[in-house]
Amino acid sequence: MIVGLVPNSHRNATRRVANEVALIMESQGLRVIRDWKEGAEVPDLLVVFGGDGTILGTARRCGHLGIPLLTINLGRVGFLAELEAHELSQYLPRIIAGDYHLEKRMMLKVTVRREGGPIFQSEALNEAAILRQGVARMIRLQILIDRKPLIRYAADGIICATPTGSTAYSLSAGGPVLMPETQLMVITPVCPFAPALKPLVMEGNHNLTIIPENEKAVLTVDGQDTVTLSPGDDVEIERSPYHISLVRLKEQSILEVLGRKLQL
């Protein structure tokens, strides 16, 4: 079995923990690729050490490879993490033995087209958000589903989230929580001018197009990849052909995780 380790490159503590885990795994006969990078040999399992940002970045880079991810929280909230750092010693024998199940999570494919041609493309595990740029006035957005006009409205922005991302930015903006195993998208307006405008949940087999009409805006994917949008750009969002497989060692529901992480 080949295991790749992905520590947060900006925190020495994650490297220290990753090195300790590597020594134990190697002593059990596993081949370990320390500080795994995309383009290296494809492992059977990736162990990600860090917070949600590290996990999201790894998921976007590796979705097309189909490598299962085991996520270890060494950040703050760690919503996406399966284990806390202090739980590693307890679960390491099961990890080495492959005694776990995989939970598939839907991803989004995000494409920006300008004058008919693509200028940006990325995958998202959490969400794609289109937001007003700086302190500019509200942006006016045209929303289409399957290329059919749905609505136009003015707002500070709009979020399109996966079930995984429904507990992140979308939740803060008033969106619902989606069960993680579903194939759904939630479209959540950010501070709309019309307060009656509410989030919309739709099946993942639909395609969403968002067009900023009056102002420059910013598209951000999982809070990390960004691109500046000009009026008239098409932002196309659809279910990705790829998914992320998360290693699960515990039997816990999303509601239990919400309650614990948010201290509800």
GROMACS .gro file of C-alpha atoms in nm:
model
  264
    1MET     CA    1   0.000   0.000   0.000
    2ILE     CA    2   0.129   0.344  -0.094
    3VAL     CA    3   0.030   0.641   0.123
    4GLY     CA    4   0.086   1.004   0.030
    5LEU     CA    5   0.108   1.266   0.305
    6VAL     CA    6  -0.003   1.625   0.243
    7PRO     CA    7   0.088   1.860   0.530
    8ASN     CA    8   0.002   2.229   0.532
    9SER     CA    9   0.322   2.375   0.388
   10HIS     CA   10   0.286   2.695   0.592
   11ARG     CA   11   0.273   2.532   0.936
   12ASN     CA   12   0.566   2.347   1.091
   13ALA     CA   13   0.337   2.166   1.334
   14THR     CA   14   0.163   1.981   1.052
   15ARG     CA   15   0.496   1.866   0.909
   16ARG     CA   16   0.603   1.738   1.249
   17VAL     CA   17   0.285   1.533   1.292
   18ALA     CA   18   0.309   1.406   0.933
   19ASN     CA   19   0.667   1.290   0.989
   20GLU     CA   20   0.565   1.103   1.305
   21VAL     CA   21   0.284   0.929   1.116
   22ALA     CA   22   0.521   0.845   0.830
   23LEU     CA   23   0.764   0.670   1.065
   24ILE     CA   24   0.487   0.457   1.214
   25MET     CA   25   0.344   0.364   0.874
   26GLU     CA   26   0.686   0.276   0.736
   27SER     CA   27   0.752   0.055   1.039
   28GLN     CA   28   0.434  -0.136   0.945
   29GLY     CA   29   0.558  -0.200   0.591
   30LEU     CA   30   0.369   0.076   0.409
   31ARG     CA   31   0.544   0.285   0.145
   32VAL     CA   32   0.505   0.653   0.231
   33ILE     CA   33   0.547   0.953   0.001
   34ARG     CA   34   0.616   1.245   0.232
   35ASP     CA   35   0.498   1.588   0.119
   36TRP     CA   36   0.312   1.440  -0.180
   37LYS     CA   37   0.259   1.674  -0.475
   38GLU     CA   38   0.040   1.643  -0.783
   39GLY     CA   39   0.242   1.483  -1.060
   40ALA     CA   40   0.414   1.239  -0.827
   41GLU     CA   41   0.329   0.869  -0.815
   42VAL     CA   42  -0.043   0.817  -0.749
   43PRO     CA   43  -0.086   0.665  -0.400
   44ASP     CA   44  -0.364   0.440  -0.272
   45LEU     CA   45  -0.449   0.689   0.003
   46LEU     CA   46  -0.378   1.056   0.072
   47VAL     CA   47  -0.359   1.175   0.432
   48VAL     CA   48  -0.412   1.551   0.456
   49PHE     CA   49  -0.286   1.737   0.765
   50GLY     CA   50  -0.424   2.087   0.820
   51GLY     CA   51  -0.744   2.286   0.827
   52ASP     CA   52  -1.031   2.309   0.582
   53GLY     CA   53  -0.827   2.526   0.343
   54THR     CA   54  -0.562   2.256   0.303
   55ILE     CA   55  -0.831   1.993   0.252
   56LEU     CA   56  -1.017   2.199  -0.009
   57GLY     CA   57  -0.701   2.275  -0.205
   58THR     CA   58  -0.600   1.909  -0.208
   59ALA     CA   59  -0.948   1.800  -0.315
   60ARG     CA   60  -0.949   2.037  -0.613
   61ARG     CA   61  -0.607   1.921  -0.728
   62CYS     CA   62  -0.678   1.550  -0.684
   63GLY     CA   63  -1.044   1.505  -0.776
   64HIS     CA   64  -0.955   1.377  -1.124
   65LEU     CA   65  -0.720   1.115  -0.975
   66GLY     CA   66  -0.983   0.942  -0.760
   67ILE     CA   67  -0.753   0.908  -0.457
   68PRO     CA   68  -0.934   0.860  -0.122
   69LEU     CA   69  -0.860   1.137   0.129
   70LEU     CA   70  -0.816   1.094   0.503
   71THR     CA   71  -0.838   1.435   0.665
   72ILE     CA   72  -0.665   1.525   0.993
   73ASN     CA   73  -0.759   1.855   1.156
   74LEU     CA   74  -0.465   2.071   1.257
   75GLY     CA   75  -0.647   2.396   1.187
   76ARG     CA   76  -0.923   2.575   1.376
   77VAL     CA   77  -1.275   2.452   1.301
   78GLY     CA   78  -1.186   2.160   1.074
   79PHE     CA   79  -1.537   2.104   0.944
   80LEU     CA   80  -1.419   1.865   0.674
   81ALA     CA   81  -1.178   1.670   0.893
   82GLU     CA   82  -1.247   1.313   0.999
   83LEU     CA   83  -0.999   1.307   1.288
   84GLU     CA   84  -0.849   1.550   1.533
   85ALA     CA   85  -0.473   1.528   1.578
   86HIS     CA   86  -0.506   1.373   1.926
   87GLU     CA   87  -0.717   1.087   1.781
   88LEU     CA   88  -0.451   0.968   1.538
   89SER     CA   89  -0.288   0.716   1.770
   90GLN     CA   90  -0.627   0.557   1.843
   91TYR     CA   91  -0.725   0.513   1.478
   92LEU     CA   92  -0.388   0.456   1.313
   93PRO     CA   93  -0.407   0.073   1.333
   94ARG     CA   94  -0.740   0.080   1.148
   95ILE     CA   95  -0.601   0.320   0.887
   96ILE     CA   96  -0.302   0.093   0.824
   97ALA     CA   97  -0.532  -0.212   0.802
   98GLY     CA   98  -0.768  -0.036   0.560
   99ASP     CA   99  -1.054  -0.075   0.809
  100TYR     CA  100  -1.268   0.218   0.698
  101HIS     CA  101  -1.540   0.306   0.448
  102LEU     CA  102  -1.548   0.576   0.180
  103GLU     CA  103  -1.804   0.854   0.151
  104LYS     CA  104  -1.839   1.007  -0.195
  105ARG     CA  105  -1.883   1.384  -0.214
  106MET     CA  106  -2.011   1.571  -0.519
  107MET     CA  107  -1.794   1.840  -0.679
  108LEU     CA  108  -1.870   2.130  -0.914
  109LYS     CA  109  -1.710   2.221  -1.244
  110VAL     CA  110  -1.685   2.600  -1.283
  111THR     CA  111  -1.612   2.762  -1.620
  112VAL     CA  112  -1.594   3.132  -1.709
  113ARG     CA  113  -1.657   3.227  -2.072
  114ARG     CA  114  -1.581   3.569  -2.218
  115GLU     CA  115  -1.698   3.652  -2.569
  116GLY     CA  116  -1.772   3.284  -2.625
  117GLY     CA  117  -1.436   3.143  -2.518
  118PRO     CA  118  -1.327   2.990  -2.185
  119ILE     CA  119  -1.088   3.202  -1.977
  120PHE     CA  120  -1.102   3.011  -1.646
  121GLN     CA  121  -1.192   2.664  -1.522
  122SER     CA  122  -1.175   2.501  -1.181
  123GLU     CA  123  -1.333   2.230  -0.968
  124ALA     CA  124  -1.504   2.308  -0.637
  125LEU     CA  125  -1.573   2.085  -0.339
  126ASN     CA  126  -1.750   2.356  -0.138
  127GLU     CA  127  -1.881   2.638  -0.353
  128ALA     CA  128  -1.844   2.895  -0.626
  129ALA     CA  129  -1.929   3.250  -0.513
  130ILE     CA  130  -1.974   3.560  -0.727
  131LEU     CA  131  -1.938   3.875  -0.520
  132ARG     CA  132  -1.929   4.247  -0.580
  133GLN     CA  133  -1.580   4.388  -0.617
  134GLY     CA  134  -1.459   4.615  -0.337
  135VAL     CA  135  -1.710   4.876  -0.223
  136ALA     CA  136  -1.892   4.896  -0.556
  137ARG     CA  137  -2.268   4.910  -0.565
  138MET     CA  138  -2.476   4.595  -0.580
  139ILE     CA  139  -2.423   4.378  -0.884
  140ARG     CA  140  -2.716   4.292  -1.107
  141LEU     CA  141  -2.716   3.922  -1.190
  142GLN     CA  142  -2.897   3.723  -1.454
  143ILE     CA  143  -2.957   3.360  -1.352
  144LEU     CA  144  -3.027   3.083  -1.603
  145ILE     CA  145  -3.093   2.714  -1.545
  146ASP     CA  146  -3.020   2.485  -1.840
  147ARG     CA  147  -2.975   2.807  -2.043
  148LYS     CA  148  -3.334   2.912  -1.971
  149PRO     CA  149  -3.376   3.249  -1.792
  150LEU     CA  150  -3.486   3.210  -1.429
  151ILE     CA  151  -3.454   3.551  -1.266
  152ARG     CA  152  -3.265   3.881  -1.257
  153TYR     CA  153  -3.186   4.049  -0.928
  154ALA     CA  154  -2.950   4.287  -0.752
  155ALA     CA  155  -2.742   4.164  -0.459
  156ASP     CA  156  -2.398   4.169  -0.305
  157GLY     CA  157  -2.346   3.831  -0.467
  158ILE     CA  158  -2.457   3.473  -0.513
  159ILE     CA  159  -2.326   3.137  -0.390
  160CYS     CA  160  -2.367   2.801  -0.559
  161ALA     CA  161  -2.277   2.529  -0.309
  162THR     CA  162  -2.249   2.152  -0.304
  163PRO     CA  163  -2.390   1.949  -0.014
  164THR     CA  164  -2.041   1.964   0.138
  165GLY     CA  165  -2.033   2.343   0.096
  166SER     CA  166  -2.385   2.388   0.230
  167THR     CA  167  -2.238   2.402   0.583
  168ALA     CA  168  -1.986   2.673   0.488
  169TYR     CA  169  -2.035   3.017   0.328
  170SER     CA  170  -2.385   2.931   0.205
  171LEU     CA  171  -2.499   2.849   0.559
  172SER     CA  172  -2.367   3.184   0.683
  173ALA     CA  173  -2.570   3.356   0.410
  174GLY     CA  174  -2.891   3.183   0.519
  175GLY     CA  175  -2.880   2.872   0.303
  176PRO     CA  176  -3.005   2.528   0.413
  177VAL     CA  177  -2.792   2.232   0.517
  178LEU     CA  178  -2.794   1.952   0.258
  179MET     CA  179  -2.720   1.592   0.350
  180PRO     CA  180  -2.364   1.520   0.231
  181GLU     CA  181  -2.443   1.212   0.022
  182THR     CA  182  -2.703   1.389  -0.196
  183GLN     CA  183  -2.644   1.510  -0.552
  184LEU     CA  184  -2.788   1.859  -0.507
  185MET     CA  185  -2.685   2.222  -0.548
  186VAL     CA  186  -2.807   2.516  -0.343
  187ILE     CA  187  -2.814   2.867  -0.492
  188THR     CA  188  -2.796   3.122  -0.211
  189PRO     CA  189  -2.823   3.499  -0.271
  190VAL     CA  190  -2.594   3.723  -0.063
  191CYS     CA  191  -2.776   4.029   0.077
  192PRO     CA  192  -3.030   4.059  -0.208
  193PHE     CA  193  -3.208   4.390  -0.261
  194ALA     CA  194  -3.539   4.199  -0.252
  195PRO     CA  195  -3.545   4.038   0.095
  196ALA     CA  196  -3.811   3.789  -0.014
  197LEU     CA  197  -3.556   3.620  -0.242
  198LYS     CA  198  -3.463   3.288  -0.081
  199PRO     CA  199  -3.216   3.007  -0.153
  200LEU     CA  200  -3.304   2.754  -0.422
  201VAL     CA  201  -3.217   2.383  -0.405
  202MET     CA  202  -3.197   2.194  -0.733
  203GLU     CA  203  -3.086   1.856  -0.863
  204GLY     CA  204  -2.722   1.827  -0.959
  205ASN     CA  205  -2.800   1.726  -1.317
  206HIS     CA  206  -2.900   2.084  -1.402
  207ASN     CA  207  -2.658   2.346  -1.534
  208LEU     CA  208  -2.646   2.693  -1.381
  209THR     CA  209  -2.534   3.006  -1.566
  210ILE     CA  210  -2.475   3.337  -1.387
  211ILE     CA  211  -2.408   3.660  -1.577
  212PRO     CA  212  -2.305   3.984  -1.400
  213GLU     CA  213  -2.468   4.262  -1.600
  214ASN     CA  214  -2.368   4.601  -1.464
  215GLU     CA  215  -2.045   4.589  -1.261
  216LYS     CA  216  -1.720   4.403  -1.237
  217ALA     CA  217  -1.739   4.117  -0.988
  218VAL     CA  218  -1.513   3.853  -0.838
  219LEU     CA  219  -1.558   3.478  -0.874
  220THR     CA  220  -1.403   3.275  -0.595
  221VAL     CA  221  -1.388   2.896  -0.593
  222ASP     CA  222  -1.366   2.734  -0.249
  223GLY     CA  223  -1.240   3.071  -0.124
  224GLN     CA  224  -0.906   3.009  -0.298
  225ASP     CA  225  -0.910   3.029  -0.678
  226THR     CA  226  -1.029   3.374  -0.792
  227VAL     CA  227  -1.091   3.557  -1.119
  228THR     CA  228  -1.224   3.906  -1.193
  229LEU     CA  229  -1.544   3.907  -1.397
  230SER     CA  230  -1.650   4.172  -1.646
  231PRO     CA  231  -2.013   4.253  -1.726
  232GLY     CA  232  -2.142   3.998  -1.976
  233ASP     CA  233  -1.912   3.713  -1.871
  234ASP     CA  234  -2.083   3.374  -1.843
  235VAL     CA  235  -2.012   3.174  -1.528
  236GLU     CA  236  -2.121   2.817  -1.597
  237ILE     CA  237  -2.158   2.582  -1.301
  238GLU     CA  238  -2.240   2.214  -1.333
  239ARG     CA  239  -2.183   1.889  -1.151
  240SER     CA  240  -1.826   1.774  -1.203
  241PRO     CA  241  -1.761   1.431  -1.356
  242TYR     CA  242  -1.524   1.381  -1.062
  243HIS     CA  243  -1.598   1.331  -0.696
  244ILE     CA  244  -1.401   1.314  -0.374
  245SER     CA  245  -1.394   0.999  -0.162
  246LEU     CA  246  -1.349   1.083   0.206
  247VAL     CA  247  -1.225   0.816   0.446
  248ARG     CA  248  -1.473   0.759   0.727
  249LEU     CA  249  -1.372   0.589   1.052
  250LYS     CA  250  -1.657   0.711   1.272
  251GLU     CA  251  -2.033   0.675   1.259
  252GLN     CA  252  -2.152   1.033   1.292
  253SER     CA  253  -2.419   1.237   1.116
  254ILE     CA  254  -2.379   1.583   0.967
  255LEU     CA  255  -2.606   1.714   1.243
  256GLU     CA  256  -2.371   1.579   1.509
  257VAL     CA  257  -2.075   1.740   1.335
  258LEU     CA  258  -2.262   2.070   1.306
  259GLY     CA  259  -2.351   2.069   1.672
  260ARG     CA  260  -1.997   1.992   1.783
  261LYS     CA  261  -1.810   2.225   1.548
  262LEU     CA  262  -2.047   2.519   1.589
  263GLN     CA  263  -2.111   2.446   1.958
  264LEU     CA  264  -2.488   2.448   1.906
   0.00000   0.00000   0.00000
